Amino acid sequence: MFSTIGYIICIPFAWVVRLFYNMTGSYGMAIILFTIVTKLLMLPFQMKSKKSMMRMSRMSGKMQEIQKKYANNQMKMNEEIQKLYAEEGVNPMSGCLWSFLPFPILIALYSIIRQPITHFMTLSNEVVQDLVAKATAAGLDMSTIVQMKDGAAVVSNGVTQLQPYGQINLVKAVSSQMPELAEGVDGWLNLNYNSFGLDMAANPWDAVKNFSVSWAVIGLILIPILAGGTQILLTKITTKQQPQNEATASTNRIMMFMPLMSVYIAFMMPAALGVYWIAQSGFATVQELVLGKFFNKKLEAEENARYEARQEERKRKMEEAKILQEQQRQQPVKKKTLKEKQQEAREAKAAKAAKAATSTTDAGRVGDRPYARGRAYKADRYDGE
C-alpha cells in the first residue's frame, strides 16, 4: 500500500524531471530546473510561514516580558502568550509545517533517481524483468544489477531481485552497450547520466575509495561537501532571523547537526541527489535573504500603521471627551419655579420634623412629648406648688 502511494506521489515529479531532461538533454540540469519549479510552487506557502516567523521574532521581547512577569504562574503565562498571539495575528505552528516540505520531495526524487525505469520512465515491473532476462541472455555483466547467490541470480516468487541501484545500472548498461534490447519498449529513454563532466548516477563515496586526480572523481567528492556547506549557510541565516529564546536556541543547536547529516547522505547516494540538495539549499538561501528584506519593510509599515491607528483613536476619544465636557459646562442651569421651591421647602420641613420626632429614645419620652436630653424626670415635680 505504502509503495503504491509513494509511486503515485512520484508520478508528477517524474513528469517534470522528464520534461526538463527532454528539453536540455542534461540530467543534472533537469534536476536543477526541477528544484526551481518546486521552490516556486512552495513559495506562497513559505512566504506565509516566513512572515509568521518574522512576526514571532519581532514580538520575542514581549514574550520574554510575559515569561519573566509570570514565571511562577504557568497557567497565567500561557494565557497571556495566547492573548499576545491573537493580538498580533500569529500562529506559532505555521512556521514549522512548511519547513518540512522539502523532505517528501527529496524522498520522491530519490525514488525517481534510484528506480529510473519504474519511477522516471513510469514503466512496469514486467518491463524491468523482461530487460533483465534479455540482458542476461545477451551476456551482460549482471553482478551490479541483480542480487547474486552462489553465482546465480536470486529469484523470489518468480521475480529476479535487483541490487539497490540495479535499475540505474541496468539503464546505463542497456543505453550505452545494447540499446537494441529496449527497442519496441514504449516510453523508454536512453538516459545519459553524464552532466557537467560527472556521472550523476555514481556514488561520491565510490570516488573516495577509487580516488584519482581527475575532475570526474574530485567533482563527485565536492558535491557532498558543497551540499553540507550550503546547508550550513542556510541554517545560519534562518536561525538568525528566528526569535531568540531558550527554546529556539536549543532547536538551533540541533539544526546545526543537519548539514553533517546531509554530507553523509550525499556521499552514500547518487550524485544527482547531492546536486538537488545543493540547488535547493542555494535557492532557499537567496529566498531567505530576499523575503527577509521584503517582510522587514512590510512588517515595519504594518506596525507603523497600527501605531498611527492607535494614536488616531486616542486623539478621537480625547476630542470627544473635550466636546462633552464643554457641552456640560455650557448647558444653562434650569431655574426652579415658585411651586417647585415651595414643594422643596415643605419636603425639607417634613424631613426636619421627622428627624426631631425620632431624635430621642423611648426612655426620654413623656407620652408623645420628647423630653429634654440630660434632664431627670420627676412625675411630682410641680405637685407641691
GROMACS .gro file of C-alpha atoms in nm:
model
  385
    1MET     CA    1   0.000   0.000   0.000
    2PHE     CA    2   0.271   0.249   0.104
    3SER     CA    3   0.478   0.164  -0.203
    4THR     CA    4   0.174   0.233  -0.422
    5ILE     CA    5   0.113   0.570  -0.253
    6GLY     CA    6   0.482   0.654  -0.291
    7TYR     CA    7   0.469   0.564  -0.659
    8ILE     CA    8   0.162   0.785  -0.716
    9ILE     CA    9   0.336   1.077  -0.542
   10CYS     CA   10   0.642   1.029  -0.765
   11ILE     CA   11   0.446   1.049  -1.094
   12PRO     CA   12   0.405   1.430  -1.116
   13PHE     CA   13   0.766   1.485  -1.006
   14ALA     CA   14   0.889   1.231  -1.259
   15TRP     CA   15   0.691   1.407  -1.534
   16VAL     CA   16   0.861   1.740  -1.450
   17VAL     CA   17   1.212   1.590  -1.440
   18ARG     CA   18   1.149   1.403  -1.767
   19LEU     CA   19   1.021   1.721  -1.931
   20PHE     CA   20   1.336   1.914  -1.841
   21TYR     CA   21   1.560   1.624  -1.942
   22ASN     CA   22   1.398   1.613  -2.286
   23MET     CA   23   1.439   1.991  -2.314
   24THR     CA   24   1.803   2.014  -2.205
   25GLY     CA   25   1.946   1.667  -2.265
   26SER     CA   26   2.129   1.707  -1.931
   27TYR     CA   27   2.029   1.501  -1.629
   28GLY     CA   28   2.198   1.743  -1.384
   29MET     CA   29   2.036   2.048  -1.542
   30ALA     CA   30   1.698   1.874  -1.531
   31ILE     CA   31   1.742   1.825  -1.154
   32ILE     CA   32   1.832   2.194  -1.106
   33LEU     CA   33   1.531   2.313  -1.310
   34PHE     CA   34   1.311   2.069  -1.118
   35THR     CA   35   1.435   2.229  -0.796
   36ILE     CA   36   1.347   2.578  -0.920
   37VAL     CA   37   0.993   2.466  -1.011
   38THR     CA   38   0.930   2.305  -0.672
   39LYS     CA   39   1.063   2.615  -0.495
   40LEU     CA   40   0.829   2.837  -0.697
   41LEU     CA   41   0.532   2.611  -0.622
   42MET     CA   42   0.605   2.624  -0.250
   43LEU     CA   43   0.682   2.997  -0.248
   44PRO     CA   44   0.331   3.119  -0.148
   45PHE     CA   45   0.322   2.884   0.150
   46GLN     CA   46   0.678   2.963   0.250
   47MET     CA   47   0.607   3.337   0.227
   48LYS     CA   48   0.323   3.294   0.476
   49SER     CA   49   0.549   3.085   0.701
   50LYS     CA   50   0.832   3.339   0.675
   51LYS     CA   51   0.605   3.628   0.765
   52SER     CA   52   0.474   3.442   1.069
   53MET     CA   53   0.827   3.355   1.183
   54MET     CA   54   0.941   3.717   1.149
   55ARG     CA   55   0.640   3.838   1.343
   56MET     CA   56   0.730   3.598   1.622
   57SER     CA   57   1.088   3.724   1.612
   58ARG     CA   58   0.968   4.084   1.648
   59MET     CA   59   0.747   4.000   1.947
   60SER     CA   60   1.016   3.800   2.127
   61GLY     CA   61   1.077   4.096   2.360
   62LYS     CA   62   0.712   4.097   2.470
   63MET     CA   63   0.727   3.720   2.512
   64GLN     CA   64   1.025   3.747   2.743
   65GLU     CA   65   0.848   4.014   2.949
   66ILE     CA   66   0.546   3.786   2.994
   67GLN     CA   67   0.767   3.490   3.084
   68LYS     CA   68   0.953   3.697   3.339
   69LYS     CA   69   0.638   3.853   3.486
   70TYR     CA   70   0.451   3.522   3.526
   71ALA     CA   71   0.748   3.296   3.593
   72ASN     CA   72   0.569   3.145   3.895
   73ASN     CA   73   0.230   3.109   3.729
   74GLN     CA   74   0.250   2.883   3.424
   75MET     CA   75  -0.123   2.892   3.355
   76LYS     CA   76  -0.137   3.270   3.353
   77MET     CA   77   0.178   3.283   3.140
   78ASN     CA   78   0.020   3.057   2.877
   79GLU     CA   79  -0.298   3.266   2.877
   80GLU     CA   80  -0.106   3.589   2.824
   81ILE     CA   81   0.108   3.435   2.549
   82GLN     CA   82  -0.200   3.307   2.366
   83LYS     CA   83  -0.357   3.651   2.405
   84LEU     CA   84  -0.044   3.809   2.256
   85TYR     CA   85  -0.054   3.565   1.962
   86ALA     CA   86  -0.418   3.660   1.897
   87GLU     CA   87  -0.345   4.034   1.915
   88GLU     CA   88  -0.051   4.005   1.676
   89GLY     CA   89  -0.226   3.760   1.443
   90VAL     CA   90   0.050   3.499   1.479
   91ASN     CA   91   0.018   3.121   1.455
   92PRO     CA   92   0.329   2.973   1.624
   93MET     CA   93   0.294   2.645   1.433
   94SER     CA   94   0.258   2.792   1.085
   95GLY     CA   95   0.634   2.843   1.055
   96CYS     CA   96   0.710   2.479   1.121
   97LEU     CA   97   0.484   2.291   0.882
   98TRP     CA   98   0.614   2.423   0.551
   99SER     CA   99   0.978   2.388   0.656
  100PHE     CA  100   0.937   2.008   0.629
  101LEU     CA  101   0.804   2.013   0.271
  102PRO     CA  102   1.148   1.966   0.104
  103PHE     CA  103   1.189   1.626   0.274
  104PRO     CA  104   0.897   1.446   0.097
  105ILE     CA  105   1.021   1.595  -0.230
  106LEU     CA  106   1.373   1.470  -0.153
  107ILE     CA  107   1.240   1.120  -0.085
  108ALA     CA  108   1.032   1.124  -0.405
  109LEU     CA  109   1.331   1.244  -0.608
  110TYR     CA  110   1.549   0.971  -0.456
  111SER     CA  111   1.298   0.711  -0.576
  112ILE     CA  112   1.300   0.868  -0.924
  113ILE     CA  113   1.680   0.863  -0.939
  114ARG     CA  114   1.722   0.515  -0.789
  115GLN     CA  115   1.446   0.349  -0.994
  116PRO     CA  116   1.455   0.521  -1.333
  117ILE     CA  117   1.263   0.253  -1.520
  118THR     CA  118   0.956   0.233  -1.294
  119HIS     CA  119   0.962   0.582  -1.135
  120PHE     CA  120   1.119   0.804  -1.405
  121MET     CA  121   1.003   0.641  -1.728
  122THR     CA  122   0.694   0.509  -1.536
  123LEU     CA  123   0.722   0.166  -1.698
  124SER     CA  124   0.601  -0.154  -1.535
  125ASN     CA  125   0.797  -0.411  -1.334
  126GLU     CA  126   0.727  -0.657  -1.616
  127VAL     CA  127   0.941  -0.437  -1.843
  128VAL     CA  128   1.221  -0.450  -1.584
  129GLN     CA  129   1.206  -0.829  -1.566
  130ASP     CA  130   1.196  -0.860  -1.944
  131LEU     CA  131   1.506  -0.639  -1.979
  132VAL     CA  132   1.686  -0.839  -1.707
  133ALA     CA  133   1.615  -1.161  -1.897
  134LYS     CA  134   1.729  -1.011  -2.229
  135ALA     CA  135   2.044  -0.859  -2.077
  136THR     CA  136   2.130  -1.191  -1.909
  137ALA     CA  137   2.079  -1.379  -2.236
  138ALA     CA  138   2.291  -1.120  -2.419
  139GLY     CA  139   2.582  -1.190  -2.183
  140LEU     CA  140   2.591  -0.854  -1.998
  141ASP     CA  141   2.766  -0.848  -1.660
  142MET     CA  142   2.473  -0.864  -1.417
  143SER     CA  143   2.672  -0.856  -1.092
  144THR     CA  144   2.589  -0.489  -1.029
  145ILE     CA  145   2.230  -0.527  -1.150
  146VAL     CA  146   2.081  -0.835  -0.982
  147GLN     CA  147   2.138  -0.994  -0.644
  148MET     CA  148   2.362  -1.297  -0.675
  149LYS     CA  149   2.398  -1.607  -0.458
  150ASP     CA  150   2.633  -1.893  -0.536
  151GLY     CA  151   2.690  -1.748  -0.883
  152ALA     CA  152   2.319  -1.736  -0.970
  153ALA     CA  153   2.060  -1.458  -0.963
  154VAL     CA  154   1.833  -1.452  -0.659
  155VAL     CA  155   1.471  -1.516  -0.759
  156SER     CA  156   1.177  -1.470  -0.519
  157ASN     CA  157   0.819  -1.558  -0.620
  158GLY     CA  158   0.930  -1.572  -0.980
  159VAL     CA  159   1.083  -1.220  -0.969
  160THR     CA  160   1.456  -1.161  -1.011
  161GLN     CA  161   1.574  -0.946  -0.722
  162LEU     CA  162   1.774  -0.636  -0.814
  163GLN     CA  163   2.058  -0.462  -0.633
  164PRO     CA  164   1.969  -0.133  -0.450
  165TYR     CA  165   2.084   0.058  -0.761
  166GLY     CA  166   2.008  -0.223  -1.002
  167GLN     CA  167   1.771  -0.021  -1.218
  168ILE     CA  168   2.028   0.256  -1.262
  169ASN     CA  169   2.297   0.011  -1.363
  170LEU     CA  170   2.056  -0.173  -1.594
  171VAL     CA  171   1.962   0.153  -1.771
  172LYS     CA  172   2.327   0.252  -1.804
  173ALA     CA  173   2.422  -0.090  -1.941
  174VAL     CA  174   2.136  -0.102  -2.192
  175SER     CA  175   2.172   0.263  -2.302
  176SER     CA  176   2.549   0.251  -2.350
  177GLN     CA  177   2.613  -0.107  -2.457
  178MET     CA  178   2.298  -0.263  -2.603
  179PRO     CA  179   2.027  -0.006  -2.683
  180GLU     CA  180   1.868  -0.259  -2.915
  181LEU     CA  181   1.747  -0.452  -2.609
  182ALA     CA  182   1.498  -0.172  -2.537
  183GLU     CA  183   1.371  -0.139  -2.893
  184GLY     CA  184   0.995  -0.158  -2.906
  185VAL     CA  185   0.954  -0.058  -2.539
  186ASP     CA  186   0.710   0.233  -2.545
  187GLY     CA  187   0.828   0.515  -2.317
  188TRP     CA  188   1.191   0.401  -2.291
  189LEU     CA  189   1.461   0.670  -2.266
  190ASN     CA  190   1.827   0.609  -2.337
  191LEU     CA  191   1.937   0.809  -2.034
  192ASN     CA  192   2.273   0.983  -2.031
  193TYR     CA  193   2.368   1.039  -1.668
  194ASN     CA  194   2.678   1.243  -1.753
  195SER     CA  195   2.637   1.612  -1.670
  196PHE     CA  196   2.899   1.878  -1.600
  197GLY     CA  197   3.161   1.613  -1.673
  198LEU     CA  198   3.033   1.397  -1.385
  199ASP     CA  199   2.838   1.073  -1.361
  200MET     CA  200   2.514   1.172  -1.183
  201ALA     CA  201   2.434   0.807  -1.112
  202ALA     CA  202   2.763   0.741  -0.928
  203ASN     CA  203   2.804   0.746  -0.550
  204PRO     CA  204   3.066   1.000  -0.432
  205TRP     CA  205   3.191   0.753  -0.173
  206ASP     CA  206   3.295   0.519  -0.452
  207ALA     CA  207   3.502   0.807  -0.589
  208VAL     CA  208   3.672   0.838  -0.248
  209LYS     CA  209   3.754   0.466  -0.245
  210ASN     CA  210   3.886   0.481  -0.602
  211PHE     CA  211   4.046   0.823  -0.579
  212SER     CA  212   4.242   0.966  -0.869
  213VAL     CA  213   4.335   1.320  -0.967
  214SER     CA  214   4.066   1.388  -1.223
  215TRP     CA  215   3.760   1.611  -1.241
  216ALA     CA  216   3.536   1.304  -1.271
  217VAL     CA  217   3.650   1.198  -0.922
  218ILE     CA  218   3.718   1.531  -0.750
  219GLY     CA  219   3.389   1.676  -0.877
  220LEU     CA  220   3.193   1.386  -0.726
  221ILE     CA  221   3.367   1.434  -0.390
  222LEU     CA  222   3.293   1.808  -0.394
  223ILE     CA  223   2.917   1.752  -0.434
  224PRO     CA  224   2.856   1.629  -0.074
  225ILE     CA  225   3.091   1.898   0.063
  226LEU     CA  226   2.902   2.170  -0.122
  227ALA     CA  227   2.572   2.019  -0.008
  228GLY     CA  228   2.685   2.047   0.353
  229GLY     CA  229   2.828   2.398   0.304
  230THR     CA  230   2.508   2.538   0.153
  231GLN     CA  231   2.310   2.373   0.433
  232ILE     CA  232   2.528   2.543   0.697
  233LEU     CA  233   2.483   2.881   0.528
  234LEU     CA  234   2.105   2.835   0.505
  235THR     CA  235   2.081   2.720   0.868
  236LYS     CA  236   2.277   3.022   0.995
  237ILE     CA  237   2.064   3.270   0.801
  238THR     CA  238   1.740   3.100   0.906
  239THR     CA  239   1.825   3.077   1.277
  240LYS     CA  240   1.946   3.437   1.283
  241GLN     CA  241   1.602   3.558   1.175
  242GLN     CA  242   1.414   3.345   1.429
  243PRO     CA  243   1.307   3.467   1.777
  244GLN     CA  244   1.596   3.428   2.020
  245ASN     CA  245   1.500   3.244   2.338
  246GLU     CA  246   1.597   2.927   2.520
  247ALA     CA  247   1.361   2.703   2.319
  248THR     CA  248   1.480   2.825   1.979
  249ALA     CA  249   1.844   2.825   2.093
  250SER     CA  250   1.816   2.456   2.179
  251THR     CA  251   1.645   2.383   1.846
  252ASN     CA  252   1.908   2.580   1.656
  253ARG     CA  253   2.190   2.379   1.814
  254ILE     CA  254   2.022   2.060   1.697
  255MET     CA  255   1.967   2.203   1.348
  256MET     CA  256   2.340   2.268   1.312
  257PHE     CA  257   2.391   1.891   1.301
  258MET     CA  258   2.167   1.861   0.993
  259PRO     CA  259   2.438   1.976   0.748
  260LEU     CA  260   2.664   1.697   0.872
  261MET     CA  261   2.383   1.451   0.810
  262SER     CA  262   2.335   1.589   0.458
  263VAL     CA  263   2.708   1.540   0.386
  264TYR     CA  264   2.689   1.177   0.496
  265ILE     CA  265   2.373   1.108   0.292
  266ALA     CA  266   2.511   1.282  -0.017
  267PHE     CA  267   2.822   1.064  -0.006
  268MET     CA  268   2.612   0.745   0.005
  269MET     CA  269   2.350   0.841  -0.255
  270PRO     CA  270   2.376   0.903  -0.631
  271ALA     CA  271   2.541   1.235  -0.712
  272ALA     CA  272   2.216   1.364  -0.869
  273LEU     CA  273   2.061   1.376  -0.521
  274GLY     CA  274   2.353   1.585  -0.396
  275VAL     CA  275   2.305   1.824  -0.688
  276TYR     CA  276   1.941   1.866  -0.584
  277TRP     CA  277   2.049   1.932  -0.226
  278ILE     CA  278   2.297   2.200  -0.336
  279ALA     CA  279   2.041   2.366  -0.564
  280GLN     CA  280   1.765   2.350  -0.303
  281SER     CA  281   1.983   2.499  -0.026
  282GLY     CA  282   2.125   2.764  -0.259
  283PHE     CA  283   1.786   2.883  -0.381
  284ALA     CA  284   1.647   2.866  -0.026
  285THR     CA  285   1.931   3.089   0.097
  286VAL     CA  286   1.857   3.351  -0.168
  287GLN     CA  287   1.487   3.323  -0.086
  288GLU     CA  288   1.550   3.376   0.286
  289LEU     CA  289   1.755   3.690   0.221
  290VAL     CA  290   1.505   3.840  -0.025
  291LEU     CA  291   1.197   3.756   0.184
  292GLY     CA  292   1.375   3.879   0.497
  293LYS     CA  293   1.427   4.225   0.348
  294PHE     CA  294   1.079   4.232   0.195
  295PHE     CA  295   0.893   4.137   0.513
  296ASN     CA  296   1.110   4.358   0.733
  297LYS     CA  297   0.985   4.658   0.538
  298LYS     CA  298   0.629   4.528   0.523
  299LEU     CA  299   0.605   4.443   0.893
  300GLU     CA  300   0.758   4.777   0.987
  301ALA     CA  301   0.497   4.952   0.771
  302GLU     CA  302   0.220   4.745   0.935
  303GLU     CA  303   0.347   4.831   1.283
  304ASN     CA  304   0.366   5.199   1.195
  305ALA     CA  305   0.012   5.182   1.058
  306ARG     CA  306  -0.113   5.016   1.377
  307TYR     CA  307   0.064   5.280   1.586
  308GLU     CA  308  -0.088   5.560   1.382
  309ALA     CA  309  -0.432   5.399   1.413
  310ARG     CA  310  -0.394   5.377   1.792
  311GLN     CA  311  -0.284   5.740   1.808
  312GLU     CA  312  -0.578   5.849   1.594
  313GLU     CA  313  -0.819   5.652   1.812
  314ARG     CA  314  -0.672   5.806   2.126
  315LYS     CA  315  -0.695   6.155   1.974
  316ARG     CA  316  -1.055   6.093   1.869
  317LYS     CA  317  -1.157   5.983   2.220
  318MET     CA  318  -0.983   6.284   2.373
  319GLU     CA  319  -1.168   6.517   2.133
  320GLU     CA  320  -1.499   6.351   2.213
  321ALA     CA  321  -1.438   6.386   2.587
  322LYS     CA  322  -1.343   6.751   2.545
  323ILE     CA  323  -1.656   6.826   2.343
  324LEU     CA  324  -1.876   6.650   2.600
  325GLN     CA  325  -1.715   6.844   2.885
  326GLU     CA  326  -1.766   7.171   2.702
  327GLN     CA  327  -2.129   7.087   2.633
  328GLN     CA  328  -2.187   7.011   3.000
  329ARG     CA  329  -2.018   7.335   3.104
  330GLN     CA  330  -2.221   7.547   2.866
  331GLN     CA  331  -2.551   7.382   2.948
  332PRO     CA  332  -2.765   7.651   3.131
  333VAL     CA  333  -2.882   7.582   3.485
  334LYS     CA  334  -3.259   7.536   3.488
  335LYS     CA  335  -3.435   7.788   3.713
  336LYS     CA  336  -3.685   7.643   3.955
  337THR     CA  337  -4.042   7.766   3.960
  338LEU     CA  338  -4.211   7.905   4.275
  339LYS     CA  339  -4.419   7.595   4.303
  340GLU     CA  340  -4.108   7.373   4.295
  341LYS     CA  341  -3.940   7.588   4.560
  342GLN     CA  342  -4.248   7.567   4.789
  343GLN     CA  343  -4.260   7.191   4.737
  344GLU     CA  344  -3.890   7.158   4.831
  345ALA     CA  345  -3.948   7.375   5.144
  346ARG     CA  346  -4.239   7.155   5.256
  347GLU     CA  347  -4.033   6.841   5.199
  348ALA     CA  348  -3.742   6.988   5.395
  349LYS     CA  349  -3.973   7.090   5.685
  350ALA     CA  350  -4.133   6.746   5.694
  351ALA     CA  351  -3.792   6.580   5.694
  352LYS     CA  352  -3.680   6.806   5.982
  353ALA     CA  353  -3.989   6.725   6.184
  354ALA     CA  354  -3.944   6.355   6.125
  355LYS     CA  355  -3.587   6.382   6.240
  356ALA     CA  356  -3.687   6.571   6.556
  357ALA     CA  357  -3.956   6.317   6.635
  358THR     CA  358  -3.706   6.037   6.632
  359SER     CA  359  -3.412   6.217   6.794
  360THR     CA  360  -3.466   6.085   7.148
  361THR     CA  361  -3.509   5.736   7.285
  362ASP     CA  362  -3.823   5.586   7.430
  363ALA     CA  363  -3.675   5.624   7.781
  364GLY     CA  364  -3.664   6.004   7.739
  365ARG     CA  365  -4.031   6.048   7.645
  366VAL     CA  366  -4.337   6.154   7.841
  367GLY     CA  367  -4.632   6.046   7.635
  368ASP     CA  368  -4.580   6.178   7.291
  369ARG     CA  369  -4.355   6.464   7.408
  370PRO     CA  370  -3.981   6.417   7.378
  371TYR     CA  371  -3.811   6.508   7.700
  372ALA     CA  372  -3.503   6.726   7.715
  373ARG     CA  373  -3.184   6.523   7.698
  374GLY     CA  374  -2.995   6.505   8.024
  375ARG     CA  375  -3.282   6.633   8.248
  376ALA     CA  376  -3.406   6.397   8.519
  377TYR     CA  377  -3.776   6.326   8.513
  378LYS     CA  378  -3.988   6.354   8.828
  379ALA     CA  379  -4.359   6.299   8.798
  380ASP     CA  380  -4.449   6.510   9.108
  381ARG     CA  381  -4.208   6.795   9.042
  382TYR     CA  382  -4.486   7.060   9.046
  383ASP     CA  383  -4.736   6.898   9.282
  384GLY     CA  384  -4.630   7.100   9.585
  385GLU     CA  385  -4.689   7.431   9.425
   0.00000   0.00000   0.00000
